[in-house]
Amino acid sequence: MPIAIMSMKFIACLLAAVLLAAPVRAQQAQFPIKADDGRPVANHALSREQVLSAERLAGAVVVANPKGDVTLIEFYDLNCPFCRRAAADLEAMIKADQRLRLVLVPYPVLGIASVLAGRVELAIARTLPPETFYRFHREIYAGRGVIDGQRAIAT
């Protein structure tokens, strides 16, 4: 085989390797997410416009590093057992990465108790600093059982 053809194939292979490696590196850079059955779940980044629109939702509160370079938005229900379990992980992520910007968006879908508790939390979000709101949010998740408006006020 002539050297010129071999060189062209080599260059084509190198070019393909470089072009194909970028998406692989991007996928590897994302946090792996697994479903309850252990299968991987796609992890997608939102556009800047999507992030900004989520932050404008009623009750959305930035609770960690408002100037962070990575934004994590959590939609939660105060009575969601998965959200409750994830709260400890979020706290660990905030401590591990000081550049993480965490936005909490209430999404009370599990019944009237969640709606009432969400209203109490919304009042706190609108009247007190984000640090106080986040402390209240963590205290709610530290408890057990159904959180309704009365129980949220008692917290």
PDB file of C-alpha atoms in Angstrom:
ATOM      1  CA  MET A   1       0.000   0.000   0.000  1.00  0.00           C
ATOM      2  CA  PRO A   2       1.452   3.408  -0.902  1.00  0.00           C
ATOM      3  CA  ILE A   3       2.547   5.606   1.985  1.00  0.00           C
ATOM      4  CA  ALA A   4       0.216   8.465   0.975  1.00  0.00           C
ATOM      5  CA  ILE A   5      -2.891   6.241   1.204  1.00  0.00           C
ATOM      6  CA  MET A   6      -1.724   4.774   4.507  1.00  0.00           C
ATOM      7  CA  SER A   7      -1.122   8.290   5.860  1.00  0.00           C
ATOM      8  CA  MET A   8      -4.602   9.392   4.736  1.00  0.00           C
ATOM      9  CA  LYS A   9      -6.180   6.416   6.535  1.00  0.00           C
ATOM     10  CA  PHE A  10      -4.126   7.171   9.636  1.00  0.00           C
ATOM     11  CA  ILE A  11      -5.178  10.837   9.578  1.00  0.00           C
ATOM     12  CA  ALA A  12      -8.821   9.842   9.029  1.00  0.00           C
ATOM     13  CA  CYS A  13      -8.648   7.463  12.015  1.00  0.00           C
ATOM     14  CA  LEU A  14      -7.081  10.137  14.202  1.00  0.00           C
ATOM     15  CA  LEU A  15      -9.704  12.662  13.162  1.00  0.00           C
ATOM     16  CA  ALA A  16     -12.500  10.178  13.881  1.00  0.00           C
ATOM     17  CA  ALA A  17     -11.007   9.387  17.288  1.00  0.00           C
ATOM     18  CA  VAL A  18     -10.841  13.072  18.203  1.00  0.00           C
ATOM     19  CA  LEU A  19     -14.367  13.813  16.982  1.00  0.00           C
ATOM     20  CA  LEU A  20     -15.888  10.788  18.683  1.00  0.00           C
ATOM     21  CA  ALA A  21     -14.020  11.286  21.956  1.00  0.00           C
ATOM     22  CA  ALA A  22     -15.581  14.684  22.738  1.00  0.00           C
ATOM     23  CA  PRO A  23     -19.153  13.386  23.259  1.00  0.00           C
ATOM     24  CA  VAL A  24     -17.817  10.446  25.275  1.00  0.00           C
ATOM     25  CA  ARG A  25     -15.849  12.797  27.544  1.00  0.00           C
ATOM     26  CA  ALA A  26     -18.909  15.036  27.926  1.00  0.00           C
ATOM     27  CA  GLN A  27     -21.055  12.052  28.937  1.00  0.00           C
ATOM     28  CA  GLN A  28     -18.412  10.827  31.394  1.00  0.00           C
ATOM     29  CA  ALA A  29     -18.177  14.295  32.967  1.00  0.00           C
ATOM     30  CA  GLN A  30     -21.823  14.160  34.013  1.00  0.00           C
ATOM     31  CA  PHE A  31     -22.924  12.612  37.274  1.00  0.00           C
ATOM     32  CA  PRO A  32     -24.157   9.054  36.667  1.00  0.00           C
ATOM     33  CA  ILE A  33     -27.825   8.672  37.537  1.00  0.00           C
ATOM     34  CA  LYS A  34     -29.484   5.289  37.976  1.00  0.00           C
ATOM     35  CA  ALA A  35     -33.137   4.347  38.144  1.00  0.00           C
ATOM     36  CA  ASP A  36     -34.523   2.303  41.032  1.00  0.00           C
ATOM     37  CA  ASP A  37     -33.889  -0.857  39.031  1.00  0.00           C
ATOM     38  CA  GLY A  38     -30.221   0.091  38.497  1.00  0.00           C
ATOM     39  CA  ARG A  39     -30.475   1.016  34.828  1.00  0.00           C
ATOM     40  CA  PRO A  40     -28.709   4.244  33.821  1.00  0.00           C
ATOM     41  CA  VAL A  41     -30.863   7.335  33.280  1.00  0.00           C
ATOM     42  CA  ALA A  42     -29.847  10.036  30.812  1.00  0.00           C
ATOM     43  CA  ASN A  43     -28.471  13.158  32.483  1.00  0.00           C
ATOM     44  CA  HIS A  44     -29.208  16.303  30.494  1.00  0.00           C
ATOM     45  CA  ALA A  45     -28.062  19.874  30.973  1.00  0.00           C
ATOM     46  CA  LEU A  46     -30.712  22.585  30.702  1.00  0.00           C
ATOM     47  CA  SER A  47     -30.194  25.630  28.542  1.00  0.00           C
ATOM     48  CA  ARG A  48     -29.623  28.969  30.283  1.00  0.00           C
ATOM     49  CA  GLU A  49     -33.164  30.039  29.322  1.00  0.00           C
ATOM     50  CA  GLN A  50     -34.653  26.912  30.924  1.00  0.00           C
ATOM     51  CA  VAL A  51     -32.680  27.478  34.123  1.00  0.00           C
ATOM     52  CA  LEU A  52     -33.752  31.110  34.316  1.00  0.00           C
ATOM     53  CA  SER A  53     -37.410  30.237  33.722  1.00  0.00           C
ATOM     54  CA  ALA A  54     -37.316  27.612  36.502  1.00  0.00           C
ATOM     55  CA  GLU A  55     -35.822  30.155  38.885  1.00  0.00           C
ATOM     56  CA  ARG A  56     -38.727  32.541  38.226  1.00  0.00           C
ATOM     57  CA  LEU A  57     -41.306  30.024  39.436  1.00  0.00           C
ATOM     58  CA  ALA A  58     -43.209  30.959  42.586  1.00  0.00           C
ATOM     59  CA  GLY A  59     -41.318  29.851  45.658  1.00  0.00           C
ATOM     60  CA  ALA A  60     -37.992  29.128  43.946  1.00  0.00           C
ATOM     61  CA  VAL A  61     -35.150  29.939  46.334  1.00  0.00           C
ATOM     62  CA  VAL A  62     -31.402  29.947  45.709  1.00  0.00           C
ATOM     63  CA  VAL A  63     -29.990  28.384  48.870  1.00  0.00           C
ATOM     64  CA  ALA A  64     -26.345  27.795  48.024  1.00  0.00           C
ATOM     65  CA  ASN A  65     -23.823  30.117  46.365  1.00  0.00           C
ATOM     66  CA  PRO A  66     -25.928  32.523  44.266  1.00  0.00           C
ATOM     67  CA  LYS A  67     -22.904  33.111  42.020  1.00  0.00           C
ATOM     68  CA  GLY A  68     -22.011  29.426  41.573  1.00  0.00           C
ATOM     69  CA  ASP A  69     -20.853  28.187  38.193  1.00  0.00           C
ATOM     70  CA  VAL A  70     -22.988  25.003  38.270  1.00  0.00           C
ATOM     71  CA  THR A  71     -26.714  25.192  39.013  1.00  0.00           C
ATOM     72  CA  LEU A  72     -28.719  22.283  40.389  1.00  0.00           C
ATOM     73  CA  ILE A  73     -32.499  22.748  40.489  1.00  0.00           C
ATOM     74  CA  GLU A  74     -34.528  20.451  42.709  1.00  0.00           C
ATOM     75  CA  PHE A  75     -38.298  20.249  42.322  1.00  0.00           C
ATOM     76  CA  TYR A  76     -39.562  18.772  45.574  1.00  0.00           C
ATOM     77  CA  ASP A  77     -42.598  17.900  47.651  1.00  0.00           C
ATOM     78  CA  LEU A  78     -42.157  18.124  51.425  1.00  0.00           C
ATOM     79  CA  ASN A  79     -43.864  14.727  51.790  1.00  0.00           C
ATOM     80  CA  CYS A  80     -41.894  12.946  49.082  1.00  0.00           C
ATOM     81  CA  PRO A  81     -39.783  10.149  50.613  1.00  0.00           C
ATOM     82  CA  PHE A  82     -37.314  10.315  47.716  1.00  0.00           C
ATOM     83  CA  CYS A  83     -36.889  14.081  48.167  1.00  0.00           C
ATOM     84  CA  ARG A  84     -36.374  13.518  51.889  1.00  0.00           C
ATOM     85  CA  ARG A  85     -33.665  10.968  51.182  1.00  0.00           C
ATOM     86  CA  ALA A  86     -32.043  13.203  48.558  1.00  0.00           C
ATOM     87  CA  ALA A  87     -31.844  16.131  51.014  1.00  0.00           C
ATOM     88  CA  ALA A  88     -28.817  14.590  52.751  1.00  0.00           C
ATOM     89  CA  ASP A  89     -27.135  14.032  49.387  1.00  0.00           C
ATOM     90  CA  LEU A  90     -27.761  17.645  48.392  1.00  0.00           C
ATOM     91  CA  GLU A  91     -26.217  18.827  51.647  1.00  0.00           C
ATOM     92  CA  ALA A  92     -23.147  16.674  50.979  1.00  0.00           C
ATOM     93  CA  MET A  93     -22.881  18.053  47.441  1.00  0.00           C
ATOM     94  CA  ILE A  94     -23.014  21.641  48.720  1.00  0.00           C
ATOM     95  CA  LYS A  95     -20.244  20.914  51.206  1.00  0.00           C
ATOM     96  CA  ALA A  96     -18.145  19.090  48.598  1.00  0.00           C
ATOM     97  CA  ASP A  97     -18.435  21.787  45.913  1.00  0.00           C
ATOM     98  CA  GLN A  98     -18.502  25.390  47.104  1.00  0.00           C
ATOM     99  CA  ARG A  99     -19.218  26.484  43.515  1.00  0.00           C
ATOM    100  CA  LEU A 100     -22.540  24.609  43.408  1.00  0.00           C
ATOM    101  CA  ARG A 101     -25.607  26.803  43.164  1.00  0.00           C
ATOM    102  CA  LEU A 102     -28.698  25.022  44.506  1.00  0.00           C
ATOM    103  CA  VAL A 103     -32.183  26.236  43.599  1.00  0.00           C
ATOM    104  CA  LEU A 104     -35.124  24.674  45.428  1.00  0.00           C
ATOM    105  CA  VAL A 105     -38.511  24.804  43.686  1.00  0.00           C
ATOM    106  CA  PRO A 106     -41.563  23.575  45.624  1.00  0.00           C
ATOM    107  CA  TYR A 107     -43.760  21.160  43.699  1.00  0.00           C
ATOM    108  CA  PRO A 108     -46.458  19.955  46.136  1.00  0.00           C
ATOM    109  CA  VAL A 109     -48.196  17.121  44.287  1.00  0.00           C
ATOM    110  CA  LEU A 110     -48.775  14.523  46.991  1.00  0.00           C
ATOM    111  CA  GLY A 111     -51.982  15.946  48.434  1.00  0.00           C
ATOM    112  CA  ILE A 112     -53.485  18.766  50.439  1.00  0.00           C
ATOM    113  CA  ALA A 113     -51.010  18.264  53.301  1.00  0.00           C
ATOM    114  CA  SER A 114     -48.153  18.977  50.890  1.00  0.00           C
ATOM    115  CA  VAL A 115     -49.906  22.071  49.556  1.00  0.00           C
ATOM    116  CA  LEU A 116     -50.478  23.453  53.069  1.00  0.00           C
ATOM    117  CA  ALA A 117     -46.912  22.718  54.169  1.00  0.00           C
ATOM    118  CA  GLY A 118     -45.683  24.286  50.934  1.00  0.00           C
ATOM    119  CA  ARG A 119     -47.620  27.469  51.722  1.00  0.00           C
ATOM    120  CA  VAL A 120     -45.908  27.738  55.101  1.00  0.00           C
ATOM    121  CA  GLU A 121     -42.547  27.228  53.469  1.00  0.00           C
ATOM    122  CA  LEU A 122     -43.410  29.798  50.786  1.00  0.00           C
ATOM    123  CA  ALA A 123     -44.218  32.361  53.491  1.00  0.00           C
ATOM    124  CA  ILE A 124     -40.809  31.726  55.042  1.00  0.00           C
ATOM    125  CA  ALA A 125     -39.117  32.003  51.640  1.00  0.00           C
ATOM    126  CA  ARG A 126     -40.764  35.376  51.004  1.00  0.00           C
ATOM    127  CA  THR A 127     -40.096  36.899  54.422  1.00  0.00           C
ATOM    128  CA  LEU A 128     -36.793  35.501  55.669  1.00  0.00           C
ATOM    129  CA  PRO A 129     -33.275  35.197  54.221  1.00  0.00           C
ATOM    130  CA  PRO A 130     -32.421  32.120  52.092  1.00  0.00           C
ATOM    131  CA  GLU A 131     -30.188  30.704  54.853  1.00  0.00           C
ATOM    132  CA  THR A 132     -33.123  30.690  57.293  1.00  0.00           C
ATOM    133  CA  PHE A 133     -35.397  29.162  54.666  1.00  0.00           C
ATOM    134  CA  TYR A 134     -32.875  26.403  53.959  1.00  0.00           C
ATOM    135  CA  ARG A 135     -32.437  25.645  57.663  1.00  0.00           C
ATOM    136  CA  PHE A 136     -36.246  25.337  57.962  1.00  0.00           C
ATOM    137  CA  HIS A 137     -36.332  23.134  54.845  1.00  0.00           C
ATOM    138  CA  ARG A 138     -33.716  20.783  56.319  1.00  0.00           C
ATOM    139  CA  GLU A 139     -35.545  20.639  59.675  1.00  0.00           C
ATOM    140  CA  ILE A 140     -38.759  19.640  57.899  1.00  0.00           C
ATOM    141  CA  TYR A 141     -36.946  16.761  56.192  1.00  0.00           C
ATOM    142  CA  ALA A 142     -35.299  15.712  59.467  1.00  0.00           C
ATOM    143  CA  GLY A 143     -38.729  14.841  60.883  1.00  0.00           C
ATOM    144  CA  ARG A 144     -40.810  11.768  60.182  1.00  0.00           C
ATOM    145  CA  GLY A 145     -44.351  11.319  58.988  1.00  0.00           C
ATOM    146  CA  VAL A 146     -46.683  13.507  56.965  1.00  0.00           C
ATOM    147  CA  ILE A 147     -45.915  17.221  56.982  1.00  0.00           C
ATOM    148  CA  ASP A 148     -48.987  19.444  56.775  1.00  0.00           C
ATOM    149  CA  GLY A 149     -49.474  23.148  57.460  1.00  0.00           C
ATOM    150  CA  GLN A 150     -49.803  22.769  61.251  1.00  0.00           C
ATOM    151  CA  ARG A 151     -46.743  20.585  61.527  1.00  0.00           C
ATOM    152  CA  ALA A 152     -44.737  22.920  59.288  1.00  0.00           C
ATOM    153  CA  ILE A 153     -45.672  25.880  61.504  1.00  0.00           C
ATOM    154  CA  ALA A 154     -44.657  23.889  64.586  1.00  0.00           C
ATOM    155  CA  THR A 155     -41.220  23.334  63.050  1.00  0.00           C
TER     156      THR A 155
END
